[in-house]
JSON list of C-alpha atoms in Angstrom, two decimals:
[
{"chain": "A", "resi": 1, "resn": "MET", "atom": "CA", "xyz": [-0.21, -0.23, 0.25]},
{"chain": "A", "resi": 2, "resn": "ASP", "atom": "CA", "xyz": [1.80, 3.54, -0.83]},
{"chain": "A", "resi": 3, "resn": "SER", "atom": "CA", "xyz": [2.37, 6.13, 2.10]},
{"chain": "A", "resi": 4, "resn": "LYS", "atom": "CA", "xyz": [0.12, 8.48, 2.09]},
{"chain": "A", "resi": 5, "resn": "ILE", "atom": "CA", "xyz": [2.01, 12.01, 2.30]},
{"chain": "A", "resi": 6, "resn": "LEU", "atom": "CA", "xyz": [0.06, 15.32, 2.99]},
{"chain": "A", "resi": 7, "resn": "GLY", "atom": "CA", "xyz": [1.84, 18.36, 1.46]},
{"chain": "A", "resi": 8, "resn": "ILE", "atom": "CA", "xyz": [1.34, 21.26, 4.02]},
{"chain": "A", "resi": 9, "resn": "ILE", "atom": "CA", "xyz": [2.14, 25.14, 3.01]},
{"chain": "A", "resi": 10, "resn": "PRO", "atom": "CA", "xyz": [2.31, 26.96, 6.50]},
{"chain": "A", "resi": 11, "resn": "ALA", "atom": "CA", "xyz": [1.11, 30.65, 5.98]},
{"chain": "A", "resi": 12, "resn": "ARG", "atom": "CA", "xyz": [0.86, 33.68, 8.31]},
{"chain": "A", "resi": 13, "resn": "TYR", "atom": "CA", "xyz": [0.35, 37.31, 7.71]},
{"chain": "A", "resi": 14, "resn": "GLN", "atom": "CA", "xyz": [3.00, 38.88, 10.01]},
{"chain": "A", "resi": 15, "resn": "SER", "atom": "CA", "xyz": [6.07, 39.10, 8.88]},
{"chain": "A", "resi": 16, "resn": "SER", "atom": "CA", "xyz": [8.85, 41.19, 10.58]},
{"chain": "A", "resi": 17, "resn": "ARG", "atom": "CA", "xyz": [10.58, 41.82, 7.38]},
{"chain": "A", "resi": 18, "resn": "PHE", "atom": "CA", "xyz": [7.42, 41.73, 4.87]},
{"chain": "A", "resi": 19, "resn": "PRO", "atom": "CA", "xyz": [4.19, 41.59, 6.48]},
{"chain": "A", "resi": 20, "resn": "GLY", "atom": "CA", "xyz": [1.36, 40.44, 4.45]},
{"chain": "A", "resi": 21, "resn": "LYS", "atom": "CA", "xyz": [3.72, 38.37, 2.17]},
{"chain": "A", "resi": 22, "resn": "PRO", "atom": "CA", "xyz": [1.51, 35.45, 1.33]},
{"chain": "A", "resi": 23, "resn": "LEU", "atom": "CA", "xyz": [-1.00, 37.69, -0.50]},
{"chain": "A", "resi": 24, "resn": "ALA", "atom": "CA", "xyz": [1.48, 39.50, -2.42]},
{"chain": "A", "resi": 25, "resn": "ASP", "atom": "CA", "xyz": [1.11, 40.29, -5.91]},
{"chain": "A", "resi": 26, "resn": "ILE", "atom": "CA", "xyz": [3.13, 38.06, -8.26]},
{"chain": "A", "resi": 27, "resn": "CYS", "atom": "CA", "xyz": [2.12, 38.80, -12.00]},
{"chain": "A", "resi": 28, "resn": "GLY", "atom": "CA", "xyz": [-1.72, 38.32, -11.49]},
{"chain": "A", "resi": 29, "resn": "ARG", "atom": "CA", "xyz": [-1.61, 35.74, -8.47]},
{"chain": "A", "resi": 30, "resn": "THR", "atom": "CA", "xyz": [-0.99, 35.91, -4.91]},
{"chain": "A", "resi": 31, "resn": "MET", "atom": "CA", "xyz": [2.30, 34.31, -3.59]},
{"chain": "A", "resi": 32, "resn": "ILE", "atom": "CA", "xyz": [0.09, 31.63, -1.47]},
{"chain": "A", "resi": 33, "resn": "GLN", "atom": "CA", "xyz": [-1.38, 30.65, -5.11]},
{"chain": "A", "resi": 34, "resn": "ARG", "atom": "CA", "xyz": [1.42, 30.43, -7.14]},
{"chain": "A", "resi": 35, "resn": "VAL", "atom": "CA", "xyz": [3.09, 28.11, -4.32]},
{"chain": "A", "resi": 36, "resn": "PHE", "atom": "CA", "xyz": [0.36, 25.84, -3.74]},
{"chain": "A", "resi": 37, "resn": "GLU", "atom": "CA", "xyz": [-0.23, 25.38, -7.91]},
{"chain": "A", "resi": 38, "resn": "ARG", "atom": "CA", "xyz": [3.55, 24.53, -7.93]},
{"chain": "A", "resi": 39, "resn": "ALA", "atom": "CA", "xyz": [3.23, 22.27, -4.58]},
{"chain": "A", "resi": 40, "resn": "LYS", "atom": "CA", "xyz": [0.33, 20.68, -6.61]},
{"chain": "A", "resi": 41, "resn": "MET", "atom": "CA", "xyz": [2.21, 19.39, -9.55]},
{"chain": "A", "resi": 42, "resn": "SER", "atom": "CA", "xyz": [4.25, 16.77, -7.46]},
{"chain": "A", "resi": 43, "resn": "LYS", "atom": "CA", "xyz": [3.40, 13.34, -8.28]},
{"chain": "A", "resi": 44, "resn": "SER", "atom": "CA", "xyz": [3.74, 12.28, -4.49]},
{"chain": "A", "resi": 45, "resn": "LEU", "atom": "CA", "xyz": [1.37, 13.88, -2.42]},
{"chain": "A", "resi": 46, "resn": "PHE", "atom": "CA", "xyz": [-2.26, 12.51, -2.17]},
{"chain": "A", "resi": 47, "resn": "ASP", "atom": "CA", "xyz": [-3.25, 15.96, -1.02]},
{"chain": "A", "resi": 48, "resn": "VAL", "atom": "CA", "xyz": [-2.00, 19.61, -0.61]},
{"chain": "A", "resi": 49, "resn": "ILE", "atom": "CA", "xyz": [-3.64, 21.71, 2.01]},
{"chain": "A", "resi": 50, "resn": "ILE", "atom": "CA", "xyz": [-2.81, 25.77, 3.74]},
{"chain": "A", "resi": 51, "resn": "ALA", "atom": "CA", "xyz": [-2.06, 26.06, 7.47]},
{"chain": "A", "resi": 52, "resn": "THR", "atom": "CA", "xyz": [-3.00, 29.73, 8.53]},
{"chain": "A", "resi": 53, "resn": "ASP", "atom": "CA", "xyz": [-3.92, 31.59, 11.67]},
{"chain": "A", "resi": 54, "resn": "ASP", "atom": "CA", "xyz": [-5.12, 34.57, 9.32]},
{"chain": "A", "resi": 55, "resn": "SER", "atom": "CA", "xyz": [-8.49, 34.89, 7.88]},
{"chain": "A", "resi": 56, "resn": "ARG", "atom": "CA", "xyz": [-7.51, 36.96, 5.30]},
{"chain": "A", "resi": 57, "resn": "ILE", "atom": "CA", "xyz": [-5.20, 34.29, 3.99]},
{"chain": "A", "resi": 58, "resn": "TYR", "atom": "CA", "xyz": [-7.84, 31.58, 4.61]},
{"chain": "A", "resi": 59, "resn": "GLU", "atom": "CA", "xyz": [-10.41, 33.87, 2.52]},
{"chain": "A", "resi": 60, "resn": "CYS", "atom": "CA", "xyz": [-8.15, 34.03, -0.31]},
{"chain": "A", "resi": 61, "resn": "ALA", "atom": "CA", "xyz": [-7.11, 30.31, -0.55]},
{"chain": "A", "resi": 62, "resn": "LYS", "atom": "CA", "xyz": [-11.07, 29.32, -0.45]},
{"chain": "A", "resi": 63, "resn": "ASN", "atom": "CA", "xyz": [-10.86, 31.29, -3.15]},
{"chain": "A", "resi": 64, "resn": "PHE", "atom": "CA", "xyz": [-8.83, 29.72, -5.57]},
{"chain": "A", "resi": 65, "resn": "GLY", "atom": "CA", "xyz": [-10.13, 26.37, -4.58]},
{"chain": "A", "resi": 66, "resn": "ALA", "atom": "CA", "xyz": [-7.37, 25.20, -2.10]},
{"chain": "A", "resi": 67, "resn": "ASN", "atom": "CA", "xyz": [-8.31, 22.96, 0.87]},
{"chain": "A", "resi": 68, "resn": "VAL", "atom": "CA", "xyz": [-7.00, 25.21, 3.82]},
{"chain": "A", "resi": 69, "resn": "ILE", "atom": "CA", "xyz": [-7.10, 24.33, 7.52]},
{"chain": "A", "resi": 70, "resn": "MET", "atom": "CA", "xyz": [-7.14, 27.43, 10.37]},
{"chain": "A", "resi": 71, "resn": "THR", "atom": "CA", "xyz": [-4.85, 26.70, 13.17]},
{"chain": "A", "resi": 72, "resn": "ASP", "atom": "CA", "xyz": [-4.03, 28.28, 16.67]},
{"chain": "A", "resi": 73, "resn": "SER", "atom": "CA", "xyz": [-2.31, 31.76, 16.14]},
{"chain": "A", "resi": 74, "resn": "ASN", "atom": "CA", "xyz": [0.28, 31.07, 19.40]},
{"chain": "A", "resi": 75, "resn": "LEU", "atom": "CA", "xyz": [2.00, 28.37, 17.55]},
{"chain": "A", "resi": 76, "resn": "PRO", "atom": "CA", "xyz": [5.55, 28.94, 17.49]},
{"chain": "A", "resi": 77, "resn": "ASN", "atom": "CA", "xyz": [6.60, 28.58, 13.92]},
{"chain": "A", "resi": 78, "resn": "GLY", "atom": "CA", "xyz": [5.79, 26.71, 10.81]},
{"chain": "A", "resi": 79, "resn": "THR", "atom": "CA", "xyz": [6.40, 23.42, 11.81]},
{"chain": "A", "resi": 80, "resn": "ALA", "atom": "CA", "xyz": [4.25, 23.48, 14.93]},
{"chain": "A", "resi": 81, "resn": "ARG", "atom": "CA", "xyz": [1.27, 24.71, 12.28]},
{"chain": "A", "resi": 82, "resn": "CYS", "atom": "CA", "xyz": [1.90, 22.03, 9.98]},
{"chain": "A", "resi": 83, "resn": "GLU", "atom": "CA", "xyz": [1.72, 19.73, 13.11]},
{"chain": "A", "resi": 84, "resn": "GLN", "atom": "CA", "xyz": [-1.49, 21.09, 14.12]},
{"chain": "A", "resi": 85, "resn": "ALA", "atom": "CA", "xyz": [-2.81, 21.02, 10.65]},
{"chain": "A", "resi": 86, "resn": "ALA", "atom": "CA", "xyz": [-2.14, 17.18, 10.54]},
{"chain": "A", "resi": 87, "resn": "LYS", "atom": "CA", "xyz": [-3.96, 17.05, 13.33]},
{"chain": "A", "resi": 88, "resn": "PHE", "atom": "CA", "xyz": [-6.93, 18.71, 12.26]},
{"chain": "A", "resi": 89, "resn": "TYR", "atom": "CA", "xyz": [-6.86, 16.93, 9.08]},
{"chain": "A", "resi": 90, "resn": "ASN", "atom": "CA", "xyz": [-9.68, 14.61, 8.33]},
{"chain": "A", "resi": 91, "resn": "GLN", "atom": "CA", "xyz": [-7.71, 11.50, 6.87]},
{"chain": "A", "resi": 92, "resn": "LYS", "atom": "CA", "xyz": [-5.27, 9.33, 8.52]},
{"chain": "A", "resi": 93, "resn": "ILE", "atom": "CA", "xyz": [-1.65, 10.12, 7.12]},
{"chain": "A", "resi": 94, "resn": "ASP", "atom": "CA", "xyz": [1.64, 8.69, 7.08]},
{"chain": "A", "resi": 95, "resn": "SER", "atom": "CA", "xyz": [4.02, 11.35, 6.11]},
{"chain": "A", "resi": 96, "resn": "VAL", "atom": "CA", "xyz": [4.08, 15.26, 6.37]},
{"chain": "A", "resi": 97, "resn": "ILE", "atom": "CA", "xyz": [5.85, 17.27, 3.39]},
{"chain": "A", "resi": 98, "resn": "ASN", "atom": "CA", "xyz": [6.50, 20.79, 5.05]},
{"chain": "A", "resi": 99, "resn": "ILE", "atom": "CA", "xyz": [6.28, 23.01, 2.12]},
{"chain": "A", "resi": 100, "resn": "GLN", "atom": "CA", "xyz": [7.72, 26.99, 2.35]},
{"chain": "A", "resi": 101, "resn": "GLY", "atom": "CA", "xyz": [5.00, 29.47, 1.68]},
{"chain": "A", "resi": 102, "resn": "ASP", "atom": "CA", "xyz": [6.99, 32.20, -0.17]},
{"chain": "A", "resi": 103, "resn": "GLU", "atom": "CA", "xyz": [8.85, 29.82, -2.58]},
{"chain": "A", "resi": 104, "resn": "PRO", "atom": "CA", "xyz": [6.46, 30.98, -5.62]},
{"chain": "A", "resi": 105, "resn": "LEU", "atom": "CA", "xyz": [9.44, 28.96, -7.91]},
{"chain": "A", "resi": 106, "resn": "LEU", "atom": "CA", "xyz": [9.14, 26.08, -6.09]},
{"chain": "A", "resi": 107, "resn": "ASP", "atom": "CA", "xyz": [10.18, 23.00, -8.32]},
{"chain": "A", "resi": 108, "resn": "PRO", "atom": "CA", "xyz": [7.68, 20.18, -7.98]},
{"chain": "A", "resi": 109, "resn": "VAL", "atom": "CA", "xyz": [10.81, 17.83, -8.25]},
{"chain": "A", "resi": 110, "resn": "MET", "atom": "CA", "xyz": [12.12, 18.63, -5.00]},
{"chain": "A", "resi": 111, "resn": "ILE", "atom": "CA", "xyz": [8.90, 17.22, -3.25]},
{"chain": "A", "resi": 112, "resn": "ASP", "atom": "CA", "xyz": [9.24, 14.18, -4.82]},
{"chain": "A", "resi": 113, "resn": "GLU", "atom": "CA", "xyz": [12.90, 13.63, -3.69]},
{"chain": "A", "resi": 114, "resn": "ILE", "atom": "CA", "xyz": [11.60, 14.46, 0.04]},
{"chain": "A", "resi": 115, "resn": "ALA", "atom": "CA", "xyz": [8.93, 11.78, -0.67]},
{"chain": "A", "resi": 116, "resn": "GLU", "atom": "CA", "xyz": [11.30, 9.10, -1.83]},
{"chain": "A", "resi": 117, "resn": "LEU", "atom": "CA", "xyz": [13.68, 10.13, 1.36]},
{"chain": "A", "resi": 118, "resn": "LEU", "atom": "CA", "xyz": [11.13, 9.47, 3.90]},
{"chain": "A", "resi": 119, "resn": "ILE", "atom": "CA", "xyz": [10.65, 5.90, 2.72]},
{"chain": "A", "resi": 120, "resn": "ASN", "atom": "CA", "xyz": [13.64, 5.20, 4.85]},
{"chain": "A", "resi": 121, "resn": "ASN", "atom": "CA", "xyz": [13.96, 8.15, 7.10]},
{"chain": "A", "resi": 122, "resn": "ASP", "atom": "CA", "xyz": [11.97, 9.89, 10.12]},
{"chain": "A", "resi": 123, "resn": "CYS", "atom": "CA", "xyz": [12.86, 13.24, 8.53]},
{"chain": "A", "resi": 124, "resn": "ALA", "atom": "CA", "xyz": [14.43, 14.26, 5.69]},
{"chain": "A", "resi": 125, "resn": "THR", "atom": "CA", "xyz": [15.70, 17.31, 3.31]},
{"chain": "A", "resi": 126, "resn": "LEU", "atom": "CA", "xyz": [17.21, 19.56, 0.66]},
{"chain": "A", "resi": 127, "resn": "CYS", "atom": "CA", "xyz": [20.42, 21.29, -0.27]},
{"chain": "A", "resi": 128, "resn": "ARG", "atom": "CA", "xyz": [22.44, 22.46, -3.10]},
{"chain": "A", "resi": 129, "resn": "GLU", "atom": "CA", "xyz": [26.21, 23.55, -3.88]},
{"chain": "A", "resi": 130, "resn": "LEU", "atom": "CA", "xyz": [26.80, 26.88, -3.20]},
{"chain": "A", "resi": 131, "resn": "ASN", "atom": "CA", "xyz": [28.82, 29.02, -5.23]},
{"chain": "A", "resi": 132, "resn": "ASP", "atom": "CA", "xyz": [28.88, 32.56, -3.98]},
{"chain": "A", "resi": 133, "resn": "ASP", "atom": "CA", "xyz": [27.88, 34.56, -1.07]},
{"chain": "A", "resi": 134, "resn": "TYR", "atom": "CA", "xyz": [29.03, 32.46, 1.57]},
{"chain": "A", "resi": 135, "resn": "GLU", "atom": "CA", "xyz": [29.10, 35.02, 4.21]},
{"chain": "A", "resi": 136, "resn": "ASN", "atom": "CA", "xyz": [25.82, 35.71, 3.61]},
{"chain": "A", "resi": 137, "resn": "PRO", "atom": "CA", "xyz": [23.93, 35.04, 7.20]},
{"chain": "A", "resi": 138, "resn": "ASN", "atom": "CA", "xyz": [20.46, 34.72, 5.39]},
{"chain": "A", "resi": 139, "resn": "ILE", "atom": "CA", "xyz": [22.02, 31.72, 3.40]},
{"chain": "A", "resi": 140, "resn": "VAL", "atom": "CA", "xyz": [21.95, 28.64, 5.46]},
{"chain": "A", "resi": 141, "resn": "LYS", "atom": "CA", "xyz": [24.83, 26.11, 4.91]},
{"chain": "A", "resi": 142, "resn": "VAL", "atom": "CA", "xyz": [24.80, 22.57, 5.77]},
{"chain": "A", "resi": 143, "resn": "VAL", "atom": "CA", "xyz": [27.35, 19.91, 6.34]},
{"chain": "A", "resi": 144, "resn": "THR", "atom": "CA", "xyz": [26.62, 16.37, 6.52]},
{"chain": "A", "resi": 145, "resn": "ASN", "atom": "CA", "xyz": [28.42, 13.31, 7.38]},
{"chain": "A", "resi": 146, "resn": "LEU", "atom": "CA", "xyz": [29.61, 10.24, 4.91]},
{"chain": "A", "resi": 147, "resn": "ASN", "atom": "CA", "xyz": [25.75, 8.54, 5.34]},
{"chain": "A", "resi": 148, "resn": "HIS", "atom": "CA", "xyz": [24.30, 11.74, 4.27]},
{"chain": "A", "resi": 149, "resn": "GLU", "atom": "CA", "xyz": [22.83, 12.71, 7.58]},
{"chain": "A", "resi": 150, "resn": "ALA", "atom": "CA", "xyz": [23.52, 16.50, 8.66]},
{"chain": "A", "resi": 151, "resn": "LEU", "atom": "CA", "xyz": [26.42, 17.29, 11.30]},
{"chain": "A", "resi": 152, "resn": "TYR", "atom": "CA", "xyz": [25.15, 20.72, 11.38]},
{"chain": "A", "resi": 153, "resn": "PHE", "atom": "CA", "xyz": [22.89, 23.63, 9.91]},
{"chain": "A", "resi": 154, "resn": "SER", "atom": "CA", "xyz": [24.75, 27.46, 10.16]},
{"chain": "A", "resi": 155, "resn": "ARG", "atom": "CA", "xyz": [24.33, 31.20, 9.07]},
{"chain": "A", "resi": 156, "resn": "SER", "atom": "CA", "xyz": [28.04, 31.09, 9.47]},
{"chain": "A", "resi": 157, "resn": "LEU", "atom": "CA", "xyz": [30.00, 29.54, 6.45]},
{"chain": "A", "resi": 158, "resn": "ILE", "atom": "CA", "xyz": [30.43, 25.73, 7.12]},
{"chain": "A", "resi": 159, "resn": "PRO", "atom": "CA", "xyz": [33.14, 23.99, 7.08]},
{"chain": "A", "resi": 160, "resn": "PHE", "atom": "CA", "xyz": [35.89, 26.56, 7.68]},
{"chain": "A", "resi": 161, "resn": "MET", "atom": "CA", "xyz": [38.64, 25.91, 4.64]},
{"chain": "A", "resi": 162, "resn": "ARG", "atom": "CA", "xyz": [41.37, 25.36, 6.87]},
{"chain": "A", "resi": 163, "resn": "ASN", "atom": "CA", "xyz": [43.30, 23.61, 4.60]},
{"chain": "A", "resi": 164, "resn": "LYS", "atom": "CA", "xyz": [42.42, 24.65, 0.88]},
{"chain": "A", "resi": 165, "resn": "ILE", "atom": "CA", "xyz": [40.96, 21.41, -0.27]},
{"chain": "A", "resi": 166, "resn": "ASN", "atom": "CA", "xyz": [38.24, 20.77, -3.14]},
{"chain": "A", "resi": 167, "resn": "LEU", "atom": "CA", "xyz": [35.24, 20.89, -0.64]},
{"chain": "A", "resi": 168, "resn": "PRO", "atom": "CA", "xyz": [31.77, 22.06, -1.95]},
{"chain": "A", "resi": 169, "resn": "VAL", "atom": "CA", "xyz": [29.59, 24.48, 0.42]},
{"chain": "A", "resi": 170, "resn": "TYR", "atom": "CA", "xyz": [26.30, 23.22, 0.61]},
{"chain": "A", "resi": 171, "resn": "GLN", "atom": "CA", "xyz": [23.25, 25.93, 0.90]},
{"chain": "A", "resi": 172, "resn": "HIS", "atom": "CA", "xyz": [20.47, 24.17, 2.70]},
{"chain": "A", "resi": 173, "resn": "ILE", "atom": "CA", "xyz": [17.07, 24.27, 1.09]},
{"chain": "A", "resi": 174, "resn": "GLY", "atom": "CA", "xyz": [14.22, 24.86, 3.19]},
{"chain": "A", "resi": 175, "resn": "ILE", "atom": "CA", "xyz": [11.55, 22.19, 2.53]},
{"chain": "A", "resi": 176, "resn": "TYR", "atom": "CA", "xyz": [11.29, 19.39, 5.36]},
{"chain": "A", "resi": 177, "resn": "GLY", "atom": "CA", "xyz": [9.62, 15.99, 5.01]},
{"chain": "A", "resi": 178, "resn": "TYR", "atom": "CA", "xyz": [8.54, 14.07, 8.40]},
{"chain": "A", "resi": 179, "resn": "LYS", "atom": "CA", "xyz": [6.95, 10.58, 9.28]},
{"chain": "A", "resi": 180, "resn": "ILE", "atom": "CA", "xyz": [3.63, 11.18, 11.20]},
{"chain": "A", "resi": 181, "resn": "GLU", "atom": "CA", "xyz": [5.03, 9.98, 14.18]},
{"chain": "A", "resi": 182, "resn": "PHE", "atom": "CA", "xyz": [8.35, 11.62, 14.33]},
{"chain": "A", "resi": 183, "resn": "LEU", "atom": "CA", "xyz": [6.89, 15.09, 13.60]},
{"chain": "A", "resi": 184, "resn": "ARG", "atom": "CA", "xyz": [4.80, 14.83, 16.67]},
{"chain": "A", "resi": 185, "resn": "LYS", "atom": "CA", "xyz": [7.37, 13.98, 18.67]},
{"chain": "A", "resi": 186, "resn": "TYR", "atom": "CA", "xyz": [9.42, 16.91, 17.13]},
{"chain": "A", "resi": 187, "resn": "VAL", "atom": "CA", "xyz": [7.00, 19.91, 18.16]},
{"chain": "A", "resi": 188, "resn": "SER", "atom": "CA", "xyz": [6.63, 18.45, 21.75]},
{"chain": "A", "resi": 189, "resn": "LEU", "atom": "CA", "xyz": [10.59, 18.53, 22.48]},
{"chain": "A", "resi": 190, "resn": "PRO", "atom": "CA", "xyz": [12.05, 21.35, 24.47]},
{"chain": "A", "resi": 191, "resn": "VAL", "atom": "CA", "xyz": [13.50, 24.55, 22.63]},
{"chain": "A", "resi": 192, "resn": "THR", "atom": "CA", "xyz": [17.41, 24.18, 22.54]},
{"chain": "A", "resi": 193, "resn": "PRO", "atom": "CA", "xyz": [20.54, 26.47, 22.59]},
{"chain": "A", "resi": 194, "resn": "LEU", "atom": "CA", "xyz": [21.93, 25.98, 19.33]},
{"chain": "A", "resi": 195, "resn": "SER", "atom": "CA", "xyz": [18.49, 26.12, 17.27]},
{"chain": "A", "resi": 196, "resn": "GLU", "atom": "CA", "xyz": [17.77, 29.44, 19.43]},
{"chain": "A", "resi": 197, "resn": "ALA", "atom": "CA", "xyz": [21.33, 31.02, 19.03]},
{"chain": "A", "resi": 198, "resn": "GLU", "atom": "CA", "xyz": [21.33, 30.75, 15.29]},
{"chain": "A", "resi": 199, "resn": "SER", "atom": "CA", "xyz": [17.93, 31.39, 15.11]},
{"chain": "A", "resi": 200, "resn": "LEU", "atom": "CA", "xyz": [17.58, 27.69, 13.28]},
{"chain": "A", "resi": 201, "resn": "GLU", "atom": "CA", "xyz": [14.69, 25.66, 14.52]},
{"chain": "A", "resi": 202, "resn": "GLN", "atom": "CA", "xyz": [15.78, 22.16, 12.66]},
{"chain": "A", "resi": 203, "resn": "LEU", "atom": "CA", "xyz": [18.98, 22.26, 15.02]},
{"chain": "A", "resi": 204, "resn": "LYS", "atom": "CA", "xyz": [16.37, 21.45, 17.98]},
{"chain": "A", "resi": 205, "resn": "ILE", "atom": "CA", "xyz": [16.43, 17.98, 16.18]},
{"chain": "A", "resi": 206, "resn": "LEU", "atom": "CA", "xyz": [19.76, 16.96, 15.73]},
{"chain": "A", "resi": 207, "resn": "GLU", "atom": "CA", "xyz": [20.67, 18.78, 19.68]},
{"chain": "A", "resi": 208, "resn": "HIS", "atom": "CA", "xyz": [18.00, 16.06, 20.66]},
{"chain": "A", "resi": 209, "resn": "GLY", "atom": "CA", "xyz": [20.11, 13.07, 19.34]},
{"chain": "A", "resi": 210, "resn": "TYR", "atom": "CA", "xyz": [17.38, 12.74, 16.09]},
{"chain": "A", "resi": 211, "resn": "LYS", "atom": "CA", "xyz": [18.98, 12.32, 12.52]},
{"chain": "A", "resi": 212, "resn": "ILE", "atom": "CA", "xyz": [18.18, 14.34, 9.17]},
{"chain": "A", "resi": 213, "resn": "CYS", "atom": "CA", "xyz": [18.74, 12.85, 5.94]},
{"chain": "A", "resi": 214, "resn": "VAL", "atom": "CA", "xyz": [20.08, 15.46, 3.69]},
{"chain": "A", "resi": 215, "resn": "LYS", "atom": "CA", "xyz": [19.97, 14.65, -0.05]},
{"chain": "A", "resi": 216, "resn": "VAL", "atom": "CA", "xyz": [21.55, 17.21, -2.90]},
{"chain": "A", "resi": 217, "resn": "THR", "atom": "CA", "xyz": [18.88, 18.20, -5.27]},
{"chain": "A", "resi": 218, "resn": "SER", "atom": "CA", "xyz": [18.92, 17.02, -8.68]},
{"chain": "A", "resi": 219, "resn": "SER", "atom": "CA", "xyz": [16.66, 20.52, -9.36]},
{"chain": "A", "resi": 220, "resn": "LYS", "atom": "CA", "xyz": [18.37, 23.24, -11.59]},
{"chain": "A", "resi": 221, "resn": "SER", "atom": "CA", "xyz": [15.57, 25.81, -10.81]},
{"chain": "A", "resi": 222, "resn": "GLN", "atom": "CA", "xyz": [15.79, 29.37, -9.38]},
{"chain": "A", "resi": 223, "resn": "ASN", "atom": "CA", "xyz": [14.46, 28.45, -5.66]},
{"chain": "A", "resi": 224, "resn": "ILE", "atom": "CA", "xyz": [14.20, 32.26, -4.72]},
{"chain": "A", "resi": 225, "resn": "GLY", "atom": "CA", "xyz": [12.54, 32.45, -1.09]},
{"chain": "A", "resi": 226, "resn": "VAL", "atom": "CA", "xyz": [10.76, 35.73, -0.55]},
{"chain": "A", "resi": 227, "resn": "ASP", "atom": "CA", "xyz": [11.86, 37.60, 2.37]},
{"chain": "A", "resi": 228, "resn": "THR", "atom": "CA", "xyz": [11.82, 41.20, 0.97]},
{"chain": "A", "resi": 229, "resn": "PRO", "atom": "CA", "xyz": [9.78, 43.54, -1.47]},
{"chain": "A", "resi": 230, "resn": "GLU", "atom": "CA", "xyz": [13.09, 43.47, -3.34]},
{"chain": "A", "resi": 231, "resn": "ASP", "atom": "CA", "xyz": [13.15, 39.60, -3.70]},
{"chain": "A", "resi": 232, "resn": "LEU", "atom": "CA", "xyz": [9.62, 39.76, -4.52]},
{"chain": "A", "resi": 233, "resn": "GLN", "atom": "CA", "xyz": [10.44, 42.18, -7.33]},
{"chain": "A", "resi": 234, "resn": "ARG", "atom": "CA", "xyz": [13.00, 39.61, -8.48]},
{"chain": "A", "resi": 235, "resn": "VAL", "atom": "CA", "xyz": [10.25, 36.80, -9.03]},
{"chain": "A", "resi": 236, "resn": "ARG", "atom": "CA", "xyz": [8.24, 38.93, -11.18]},
{"chain": "A", "resi": 237, "resn": "GLU", "atom": "CA", "xyz": [10.73, 39.81, -13.22]},
{"chain": "A", "resi": 238, "resn": "LEU", "atom": "CA", "xyz": [11.52, 36.08, -13.74]},
{"chain": "A", "resi": 239, "resn": "ILE", "atom": "CA", "xyz": [8.18, 35.09, -14.11]},
{"chain": "A", "resi": 240, "resn": "ASN", "atom": "CA", "xyz": [7.22, 37.98, -16.99]},
{"chain": "A", "resi": 241, "resn": "ALA", "atom": "CA", "xyz": [10.75, 36.75, -18.82]},
{"chain": "A", "resi": 242, "resn": "GLY", "atom": "CA", "xyz": [9.36, 33.17, -18.24]},
{"chain": "A", "resi": 243, "resn": "ASN", "atom": "CA", "xyz": [11.76, 31.81, -16.22]}
]
């Protein structure tokens, strides 16, 4: 029997750098609609839902035909929003893929790659080789062991090249897959010092001794996360140019 994998797009209205981001217009569609439509192209998900705490996003999602679930407004992060939405969902599911709601150029291939990793792993994510902008703290870097399991994520450059060897630097791509039992366990874990210091919630998994499988994505698409109005304009230009 095939595993039932639910795609969840957490979306909140408030953002310190870009309030109202999910409802931003991108060439005639809101950002949340573009993410939803890209996620629906995945071959691995039996359903895609939006999880929000804002009535404006809820109504927008309903208007373009999405399945949307209202979640509590006091949840600490998108992962907790996914876990609560999965709890409210009216069907049994085996796994959840947390799809970032601010990546309107999402390649559906990435979702399928995560789904394949969930066959043998409780938690999985993706990365790609980084060729510049190594010192940018908004670009999260990841290092893995020889079994493709995360050793650490950081906003700093890792590894530090003390010796000049031909070693690639990998950028973490913020899409996650979880077996449903592990997702429930994860959100119940206490916060940890490194996750708070780096403001990277995935470090909580490692600090509590659990594993995250990391795959280098085969996708060559420009997976641009929209954090600022400037990012939004760049996405608009790419879409207008047919990219």
